[in-house]
Amino acid sequence: MSIVRPLNLADHASLRLDHTVVGPAQRIVQIGLSEIPLVAADMPICLAKDATTGRFNLVALVGLVDPANLFVHDRHFHATYCPRALQLTAFRLDADGAAGLAVDASDPAVGAAGDPLFQGGAPTPLATGIAAALERLVVDIGAARELVERYAALRLIRPLHLVLQDDDREDHVIDGLYTIGSEQLMQLSDDAVLRLHRSGALASAALLTASLAQVERLCQLHTARGGRPLRIARLAADDGLGAF
């Protein structure tokens, strides 16, 4: 059970962080704008709606049919790049906590192994570094949201149809993901395309769509973990009318 409390000496004096351990199992992880080219080397990048606000977030897909991170083996992450949010799942920003942090002591990355969060009765440079990393991630996620809002304003966001099929030809539909519609992008005016290019949003859109090829890698990882072999039956944006 997750219990997040302000980081404090009385409760957490002996708490340590193991950088090699990745936190709770999950199928998607939110990423920041600067992470797009790094994540695209390993994982599909999609858009997903926030359940609370209904706004689109930029996310990396790290799992398929099961609520599990396919890049994690023996609690360690195996990929070229690990999204920063996955590195920091044990921590939150909290002005009432030491070093400006709150901690989830149930997270597998914290415990008796690793580097200390306190030393000599004070937060270590590790703790203050974690707070700074969280602050940077918040800013980077904000920049990603601005990018997505730019796509939404141009009505470029489309539902992603992702259907996988096992050896028995049973379909597994991965719902709730969105991408950039290629047809909508092609219909933009020259001026709109130029503005997207100069802002960097056009390059990001290309990386998002190209990264969808990494779904095949997820299928391979799923099979390697002992799952029933999956193949891609459909992977395409819904390029019909009524873009978001």
mmCIF file of C-alpha atoms in Angstrom:
data_model
loop_
_atom_site.group_PDB
_atom_site.id
_atom_site.type_symbol
_atom_site.label_atom_id
_atom_site.label_comp_id
_atom_site.label_asym_id
_atom_site.label_seq_id
_atom_site.Cartn_x
_atom_site.Cartn_y
_atom_site.Cartn_z
ATOM 1 C CA MET A 1 0.000 0.000 0.000
ATOM 2 C CA SER A 2 1.320 3.420 -0.977
ATOM 3 C CA ILE A 3 1.856 5.783 1.977
ATOM 4 C CA VAL A 4 3.340 9.125 0.984
ATOM 5 C CA ARG A 5 4.657 11.249 3.837
ATOM 6 C CA PRO A 6 6.900 14.300 4.103
ATOM 7 C CA LEU A 7 10.521 13.183 4.277
ATOM 8 C CA ASN A 8 11.706 13.535 7.875
ATOM 9 C CA LEU A 9 14.584 12.404 10.052
ATOM 10 C CA ALA A 10 12.419 10.703 12.685
ATOM 11 C CA ASP A 11 10.764 8.281 10.245
ATOM 12 C CA HIS A 12 13.308 8.048 7.448
ATOM 13 C CA ALA A 13 16.768 8.395 8.990
ATOM 14 C CA SER A 14 17.900 5.011 7.676
ATOM 15 C CA LEU A 15 16.086 5.159 4.328
ATOM 16 C CA ARG A 16 18.194 4.618 1.210
ATOM 17 C CA LEU A 17 17.580 4.814 -2.539
ATOM 18 C CA ASP A 18 18.655 2.047 -4.895
ATOM 19 C CA HIS A 19 19.031 3.732 -8.290
ATOM 20 C CA THR A 20 18.978 0.397 -10.110
ATOM 21 C CA VAL A 21 15.463 -0.533 -8.959
ATOM 22 C CA VAL A 22 12.392 0.679 -10.852
ATOM 23 C CA GLY A 23 9.148 1.361 -9.026
ATOM 24 C CA PRO A 24 5.599 0.029 -9.398
ATOM 25 C CA ALA A 25 4.475 -1.941 -12.441
ATOM 26 C CA GLN A 26 2.641 0.175 -14.982
ATOM 27 C CA ARG A 27 1.789 0.148 -18.680
ATOM 28 C CA ILE A 28 2.345 3.811 -19.486
ATOM 29 C CA VAL A 29 4.539 6.529 -18.020
ATOM 30 C CA GLN A 30 4.276 10.270 -18.528
ATOM 31 C CA ILE A 31 7.281 11.937 -20.151
ATOM 32 C CA GLY A 32 8.591 15.450 -20.661
ATOM 33 C CA LEU A 33 9.293 17.303 -23.891
ATOM 34 C CA SER A 34 13.070 16.861 -23.769
ATOM 35 C CA GLU A 35 12.688 13.100 -23.379
ATOM 36 C CA ILE A 36 11.012 12.519 -26.758
ATOM 37 C CA PRO A 37 14.152 11.668 -28.809
ATOM 38 C CA LEU A 38 15.545 9.522 -25.975
ATOM 39 C CA VAL A 39 12.361 7.548 -25.359
ATOM 40 C CA ALA A 40 11.724 7.033 -29.075
ATOM 41 C CA ALA A 41 14.855 4.874 -29.288
ATOM 42 C CA ASP A 42 13.164 2.214 -27.140
ATOM 43 C CA MET A 43 9.438 2.779 -26.674
ATOM 44 C CA PRO A 44 6.316 3.877 -28.537
ATOM 45 C CA ILE A 45 5.338 7.438 -27.648
ATOM 46 C CA CYS A 46 1.611 8.171 -27.566
ATOM 47 C CA LEU A 47 -0.915 10.544 -26.084
ATOM 48 C CA ALA A 48 -3.299 9.539 -23.297
ATOM 49 C CA LYS A 49 -6.106 11.466 -21.628
ATOM 50 C CA ASP A 50 -5.737 12.458 -17.998
ATOM 51 C CA ALA A 51 -8.591 10.778 -16.128
ATOM 52 C CA THR A 52 -9.132 13.862 -13.965
ATOM 53 C CA THR A 53 -8.744 16.773 -16.367
ATOM 54 C CA GLY A 54 -9.466 15.150 -19.736
ATOM 55 C CA ARG A 55 -6.339 16.809 -21.138
ATOM 56 C CA PHE A 56 -3.886 14.852 -23.251
ATOM 57 C CA ASN A 57 -0.540 13.865 -21.759
ATOM 58 C CA LEU A 58 2.568 12.704 -23.576
ATOM 59 C CA VAL A 59 3.335 9.133 -22.514
ATOM 60 C CA ALA A 60 5.694 6.258 -23.223
ATOM 61 C CA LEU A 61 4.078 2.860 -23.694
ATOM 62 C CA VAL A 62 6.068 0.303 -21.670
ATOM 63 C CA GLY A 63 3.511 -2.527 -21.481
ATOM 64 C CA LEU A 64 0.827 -4.183 -23.585
ATOM 65 C CA VAL A 65 -1.929 -6.562 -22.482
ATOM 66 C CA ASP A 66 -0.833 -6.928 -18.845
ATOM 67 C CA PRO A 67 -0.406 -4.127 -16.266
ATOM 68 C CA ALA A 68 3.358 -4.611 -16.283
ATOM 69 C CA ASN A 69 6.458 -2.794 -17.469
ATOM 70 C CA LEU A 70 8.031 -5.060 -20.094
ATOM 71 C CA PHE A 71 11.416 -3.376 -19.721
ATOM 72 C CA VAL A 72 11.703 -4.430 -16.065
ATOM 73 C CA HIS A 73 13.337 -7.722 -15.140
ATOM 74 C CA ASP A 74 14.235 -8.605 -11.542
ATOM 75 C CA ARG A 75 13.169 -5.058 -10.581
ATOM 76 C CA HIS A 76 15.789 -3.537 -12.893
ATOM 77 C CA PHE A 77 15.110 -1.528 -16.041
ATOM 78 C CA HIS A 78 16.658 -2.831 -19.273
ATOM 79 C CA ALA A 79 16.612 -0.268 -22.075
ATOM 80 C CA THR A 80 18.774 2.433 -23.585
ATOM 81 C CA TYR A 81 16.886 5.096 -21.617
ATOM 82 C CA CYS A 82 14.691 5.038 -18.527
ATOM 83 C CA PRO A 83 12.050 7.807 -18.381
ATOM 84 C CA ARG A 84 12.718 10.189 -15.505
ATOM 85 C CA ALA A 85 9.286 9.689 -13.982
ATOM 86 C CA LEU A 86 10.128 5.997 -13.525
ATOM 87 C CA GLN A 87 13.364 6.914 -11.782
ATOM 88 C CA LEU A 88 11.513 9.107 -9.281
ATOM 89 C CA THR A 89 8.344 7.158 -8.437
ATOM 90 C CA ALA A 90 9.182 7.084 -4.723
ATOM 91 C CA PHE A 91 9.232 10.863 -4.353
ATOM 92 C CA ARG A 92 6.987 13.913 -4.549
ATOM 93 C CA LEU A 93 7.685 17.590 -4.068
ATOM 94 C CA ASP A 94 6.511 18.699 -0.618
ATOM 95 C CA ALA A 95 7.464 21.984 1.027
ATOM 96 C CA ASP A 96 6.879 20.423 4.462
ATOM 97 C CA GLY A 97 9.442 17.659 3.933
ATOM 98 C CA ALA A 98 13.208 17.639 4.358
ATOM 99 C CA ALA A 99 14.889 18.823 1.148
ATOM 100 C CA GLY A 100 11.384 19.740 -0.060
ATOM 101 C CA LEU A 101 10.393 16.097 -0.538
ATOM 102 C CA ALA A 102 7.755 13.567 0.387
ATOM 103 C CA VAL A 103 8.524 9.864 0.079
ATOM 104 C CA ASP A 104 6.559 6.671 -0.478
ATOM 105 C CA ALA A 105 8.425 4.252 1.781
ATOM 106 C CA SER A 106 6.605 1.301 0.156
ATOM 107 C CA ASP A 107 8.235 1.985 -3.224
ATOM 108 C CA PRO A 108 10.659 -0.852 -4.117
ATOM 109 C CA ALA A 109 13.425 1.624 -4.942
ATOM 110 C CA VAL A 110 13.713 2.791 -1.318
ATOM 111 C CA GLY A 111 14.655 0.717 1.691
ATOM 112 C CA ALA A 112 17.818 -0.593 3.348
ATOM 113 C CA ALA A 113 19.947 -0.813 0.179
ATOM 114 C CA GLY A 114 21.500 1.971 -1.862
ATOM 115 C CA ASP A 115 22.548 5.537 -1.121
ATOM 116 C CA PRO A 116 21.363 7.305 2.068
ATOM 117 C CA LEU A 117 18.823 10.127 2.054
ATOM 118 C CA PHE A 118 20.096 11.377 5.435
ATOM 119 C CA GLN A 119 23.607 11.610 6.820
ATOM 120 C CA GLY A 120 24.713 13.281 10.014
ATOM 121 C CA GLY A 121 21.121 14.232 10.757
ATOM 122 C CA ALA A 122 20.703 16.244 7.533
ATOM 123 C CA PRO A 123 19.489 15.488 4.004
ATOM 124 C CA THR A 124 22.266 14.276 1.709
ATOM 125 C CA PRO A 125 23.110 15.863 -1.650
ATOM 126 C CA LEU A 126 21.192 12.920 -3.132
ATOM 127 C CA ALA A 127 17.974 14.115 -1.500
ATOM 128 C CA THR A 128 18.416 17.699 -2.653
ATOM 129 C CA GLY A 129 19.299 16.415 -6.131
ATOM 130 C CA ILE A 130 16.090 14.402 -6.264
ATOM 131 C CA ALA A 131 14.077 17.520 -5.435
ATOM 132 C CA ALA A 132 15.842 19.444 -8.188
ATOM 133 C CA ALA A 133 15.219 16.592 -10.648
ATOM 134 C CA LEU A 134 11.508 16.579 -9.783
ATOM 135 C CA GLU A 135 11.309 20.327 -10.315
ATOM 136 C CA ARG A 136 12.936 19.971 -13.732
ATOM 137 C CA LEU A 137 10.564 17.142 -14.619
ATOM 138 C CA VAL A 138 7.530 19.244 -13.688
ATOM 139 C CA VAL A 139 8.747 22.001 -16.022
ATOM 140 C CA ASP A 140 9.499 19.497 -18.787
ATOM 141 C CA ILE A 141 6.058 17.887 -18.495
ATOM 142 C CA GLY A 142 4.551 21.371 -18.678
ATOM 143 C CA ALA A 143 6.455 21.950 -21.918
ATOM 144 C CA ALA A 144 5.138 18.638 -23.252
ATOM 145 C CA ARG A 145 1.599 19.729 -22.452
ATOM 146 C CA GLU A 146 2.140 22.952 -24.372
ATOM 147 C CA LEU A 147 3.282 20.890 -27.356
ATOM 148 C CA VAL A 148 0.210 18.667 -27.143
ATOM 149 C CA GLU A 149 -2.059 21.701 -26.841
ATOM 150 C CA ARG A 150 -0.500 23.020 -30.047
ATOM 151 C CA TYR A 151 -1.427 19.752 -31.782
ATOM 152 C CA ALA A 152 -4.925 19.882 -30.307
ATOM 153 C CA ALA A 153 -5.448 23.459 -31.488
ATOM 154 C CA LEU A 154 -4.669 22.292 -35.038
ATOM 155 C CA ARG A 155 -6.957 19.251 -34.614
ATOM 156 C CA LEU A 156 -4.121 16.823 -35.302
ATOM 157 C CA ILE A 157 -4.778 14.340 -32.494
ATOM 158 C CA ARG A 158 -6.378 11.068 -33.533
ATOM 159 C CA PRO A 159 -7.302 7.829 -31.703
ATOM 160 C CA LEU A 160 -4.677 5.131 -32.130
ATOM 161 C CA HIS A 161 -6.056 1.756 -33.193
ATOM 162 C CA LEU A 162 -3.721 -0.838 -31.678
ATOM 163 C CA VAL A 163 -4.879 -4.434 -32.007
ATOM 164 C CA LEU A 164 -2.655 -7.406 -31.176
ATOM 165 C CA GLN A 165 -3.387 -11.017 -32.028
ATOM 166 C CA ASP A 166 -2.156 -14.192 -30.334
ATOM 167 C CA ASP A 167 -1.557 -17.642 -31.830
ATOM 168 C CA ASP A 168 -5.238 -18.527 -31.416
ATOM 169 C CA ARG A 169 -6.142 -15.449 -33.486
ATOM 170 C CA GLU A 170 -7.722 -13.860 -30.423
ATOM 171 C CA ASP A 171 -7.635 -10.060 -30.597
ATOM 172 C CA HIS A 172 -6.246 -7.916 -27.779
ATOM 173 C CA VAL A 173 -7.292 -4.281 -28.167
ATOM 174 C CA ILE A 174 -5.145 -1.652 -26.457
ATOM 175 C CA ASP A 175 -7.562 1.211 -25.820
ATOM 176 C CA GLY A 176 -7.146 4.804 -24.685
ATOM 177 C CA LEU A 177 -4.141 5.845 -26.762
ATOM 178 C CA TYR A 178 -3.882 8.639 -29.310
ATOM 179 C CA THR A 179 -1.351 9.806 -31.880
ATOM 180 C CA ILE A 180 -0.816 12.432 -34.564
ATOM 181 C CA GLY A 181 -2.990 11.940 -37.650
ATOM 182 C CA SER A 182 -0.902 11.913 -40.820
ATOM 183 C CA GLU A 183 -3.856 12.935 -42.980
ATOM 184 C CA GLN A 184 -4.639 15.899 -40.737
ATOM 185 C CA LEU A 185 -0.979 16.920 -40.811
ATOM 186 C CA MET A 186 -0.874 16.804 -44.607
ATOM 187 C CA GLN A 187 -3.956 19.002 -44.839
ATOM 188 C CA LEU A 188 -2.365 21.883 -42.917
ATOM 189 C CA SER A 189 -1.573 25.083 -44.733
ATOM 190 C CA ASP A 190 2.021 25.860 -45.665
ATOM 191 C CA ASP A 191 2.108 28.624 -43.061
ATOM 192 C CA ALA A 192 0.885 26.282 -40.315
ATOM 193 C CA VAL A 193 3.498 23.668 -41.258
ATOM 194 C CA LEU A 194 6.231 26.305 -41.229
ATOM 195 C CA ARG A 195 5.190 27.475 -37.776
ATOM 196 C CA LEU A 196 5.220 23.895 -36.514
ATOM 197 C CA HIS A 197 8.669 23.377 -38.013
ATOM 198 C CA ARG A 198 10.145 26.513 -36.471
ATOM 199 C CA SER A 199 8.729 25.662 -33.047
ATOM 200 C CA GLY A 200 10.162 22.140 -33.155
ATOM 201 C CA ALA A 201 6.681 20.626 -33.008
ATOM 202 C CA LEU A 202 6.915 19.177 -36.516
ATOM 203 C CA ALA A 203 10.063 17.223 -35.661
ATOM 204 C CA SER A 204 8.420 15.985 -32.464
ATOM 205 C CA ALA A 205 5.360 14.826 -34.424
ATOM 206 C CA ALA A 206 7.625 12.854 -36.751
ATOM 207 C CA LEU A 207 9.343 11.192 -33.785
ATOM 208 C CA LEU A 208 5.994 10.300 -32.210
ATOM 209 C CA THR A 209 4.715 8.594 -35.338
ATOM 210 C CA ALA A 210 8.044 6.860 -36.060
ATOM 211 C CA SER A 211 8.265 5.558 -32.495
ATOM 212 C CA LEU A 212 5.124 3.470 -33.017
ATOM 213 C CA ALA A 213 7.377 0.931 -34.740
ATOM 214 C CA GLN A 214 8.598 0.076 -31.223
ATOM 215 C CA VAL A 215 5.293 -1.723 -30.570
ATOM 216 C CA GLU A 216 6.952 -4.686 -32.289
ATOM 217 C CA ARG A 217 9.708 -4.565 -29.680
ATOM 218 C CA LEU A 218 7.121 -4.668 -26.913
ATOM 219 C CA CYS A 219 5.596 -7.756 -28.531
ATOM 220 C CA GLN A 220 9.031 -9.384 -28.533
ATOM 221 C CA LEU A 221 9.594 -8.519 -24.872
ATOM 222 C CA HIS A 222 6.150 -9.876 -23.988
ATOM 223 C CA THR A 223 6.994 -13.203 -25.621
ATOM 224 C CA ALA A 224 10.454 -13.308 -24.013
ATOM 225 C CA ARG A 225 8.803 -13.011 -20.578
ATOM 226 C CA GLY A 226 6.801 -16.183 -21.256
ATOM 227 C CA GLY A 227 3.637 -14.602 -22.591
ATOM 228 C CA ARG A 228 1.698 -16.023 -25.508
ATOM 229 C CA PRO A 229 3.286 -14.702 -28.725
ATOM 230 C CA LEU A 230 1.613 -11.557 -30.028
ATOM 231 C CA ARG A 231 1.658 -10.008 -33.458
ATOM 232 C CA ILE A 232 0.416 -6.622 -34.594
ATOM 233 C CA ALA A 233 -2.944 -7.007 -36.322
ATOM 234 C CA ARG A 234 -3.551 -3.262 -36.623
ATOM 235 C CA LEU A 235 -1.490 -0.211 -35.764
ATOM 236 C CA ALA A 236 -2.822 2.991 -37.285
ATOM 237 C CA ALA A 237 -4.319 6.357 -36.505
ATOM 238 C CA ASP A 238 -8.006 6.839 -37.157
ATOM 239 C CA ASP A 239 -7.622 9.414 -39.921
ATOM 240 C CA GLY A 240 -11.329 9.983 -40.380
ATOM 241 C CA LEU A 241 -13.117 13.273 -39.826
ATOM 242 C CA GLY A 242 -13.551 14.843 -36.432
ATOM 243 C CA ALA A 243 -9.964 15.156 -35.246
ATOM 244 C CA PHE A 244 -9.380 16.275 -31.654
#
